[in-house]
Amino acid sequence: MPDPAVPLQLSVDRTSPVPLYFQLSQQLEAAIERGTLTPGSLLGNEIDLAGRLGLSRPTVRQAIQALVDKGLLVRRRGVGTQVVHSQVKRPLELSSLYDDLEAAGQKPATKVLRNTLEPATAEVAAALGVAEGDDVHLVERLRYAHGEPMAQLRNYLPTGLLALDTPQLEATGLYRLMRGAGITLHSARQSVGARAATAAEAELLAEAVGAPLLTMQRTTFDDTGRAVEFGTHVYRAARYAFEFQLLVRP
Amino acid sequence: MPDPAVPLQLSVDRTSPVPLYFQLSQQLEAAIERGTLTPGSLLGNEIDLAGRLGLSRPTVRQAIQALVDKGLLVRRRGVGTQVVHSQVKRPLELSSLYDDLEAAGQKPATKVLRNTLEPATAEVAAALGVAEGDDVHLVERLRYAHGEPMAQLRNYLPTGLLALDTPQLEATGLYRLMRGAGITLHSARQSVGARAATAAEAELLAEAVGAPLLTMQRTTFDDTGRAVEFGTHVYRAARYAFEFQLLVRP
DNA sequence: AAGTGGTCTAGACCACCGA
DNA sequence: CGGTGGTCTAGACCACTTT
């Protein structure tokens, strides 16, 4: 038998501009986060919850659904709504190397090697959905951590989307610049592989020729489905690994 | 100005057990898939759509929301609902090497090297949420494609979840076995890296010592948040790359 | 049989966008 | 300003699970 329903300190502020379902959803998430709602515990049925909060059932359902989508709650017909049994709470994020490094306290530094316009190759044109030969931005960067080279980042962007200022590129990550320009990132298609370092890559990254490198190709889309960036990156395998979470479509 | 609203052949069957919102959602998705609804085109407002179909607005909204969540539609307040501007329709799937290979027409073969119970090491115990030293299943497999070795797969599973039959493991993939046993996979946390092949790995995978290998560690969770599998995999980099899609949390 | 979530209705008012 | 999606209500019936 699962744990009994847990009485919670929940309340909503009807004068707030924050949607009621969102207020509730945040309070439930906070309760799960700090352990007030323990894994496996039941939430109490939706009708009671609605009555206690002075909300309608659809509003309560909307709050719960948001957390189900996040993977924090599970609904079972005839049973109830329970907190999931583990700490799989890490969000699924579009990993930005800059943010990854910063979160790891590594103070990333960036050197812009190239920041130009170039005609799109067939590969780049296909990825970005532009015509072959059309001008696209090319940004090539070398990223350092702890004073050592870490990755070579080559990115292509459609023109007219963003001003690409070299000092800014050296001060922050590309994704932050894009978000700052009002672009809402939505999804990315990635391919991750490995290969041996060429002579040029070995030189650039201070590795031996033939050393294992992690390669990543990524096309990023905004919320309207436009491709806003195509990147080809090479990482020193000894110093970096990708971490991410996948969700299974039901 | 965006394209004008497109009149569509939509209808719902109220005698069907399939939920109305789902019927509508499927028809809209099919129309997008086959190009009847072109990228950028407007869907027509929700009230009219509801009226034409004899549905209530919340039901129509539920159908549209499902496609927004899938990334096929975008809503804009004051504007309307549009089809996204690109073909980012690929589902975000938990990649199974077996399925990947089969989809590529490569007829994967599997050789089970080990299928035993072992006490969990600290790393495995932490990943699966069991106590260190508790027995866990260990399955070690070598996967072939076109008669050549392709990857070494080492998986740990909690006991009591699944019968691990060696012939079945050689005939199909682990994920299919798990789904067949009624386990609903929900999400996975992965780490992908690269390194040089050790002598033992080189021997096993018919590579040279020092050849680049792609490594993957994965913990898979079911819909209740339990860890149901932990895997440590090694792939020949020349013959495999990971493809996946990430979604950005708003 | 009782209790749960799943679906659905027919309204309502508000916030935002474009003309 | 009119039209759009965003939020919310107060009910209803159904399907499923457990007792």
Coordinates of C-alpha atoms (C1' of nucleotides) in Angstrom, one line a residue, chain B residues 14 19-21 54-59 62 77-79, chain C residues 6-19:
Chain B
R14 CA -18.2 10.2 -31.3
P19 CA -10.7 10.4 -27.2
L20 CA -12.0 13.3 -29.3
Y21 CA -9.0 15.5 -28.7
G54 CA -19.1 20.3 -32.9
L55 CA -16.6 20.2 -30.0
S56 CA -16.0 22.5 -27.1
R57 CA -13.1 24.9 -27.1
P58 CA -11.2 23.1 -24.3
T59 CA -11.2 19.9 -26.3
Q62 CA -6.2 19.9 -25.8
R77 CA -1.3 35.4 -28.7
G78 CA -3.1 37.8 -30.9
V79 CA -1.9 36.0 -34.0
Chain C
dG6 C1' -9.6 10.8 -18.1
dT7 C1' -12.5 13.2 -20.9
dC8 C1' -15.9 16.7 -22.2
dT9 C1' -19.1 20.7 -22.1
dA10 C1' -20.6 25.8 -22.4
dG11 C1' -19.8 29.3 -21.0
dA12 C1' -16.7 33.6 -19.0
dC13 C1' -13.1 37.3 -18.6
dC14 C1' -8.4 38.7 -19.5
dA15 C1' -3.8 39.9 -21.9
dC16 C1' -1.6 40.5 -26.0
dC17 C1' -1.1 41.6 -31.0
dG18 C1' -1.9 43.8 -35.2
dA19 C1' -4.2 47.3 -38.0

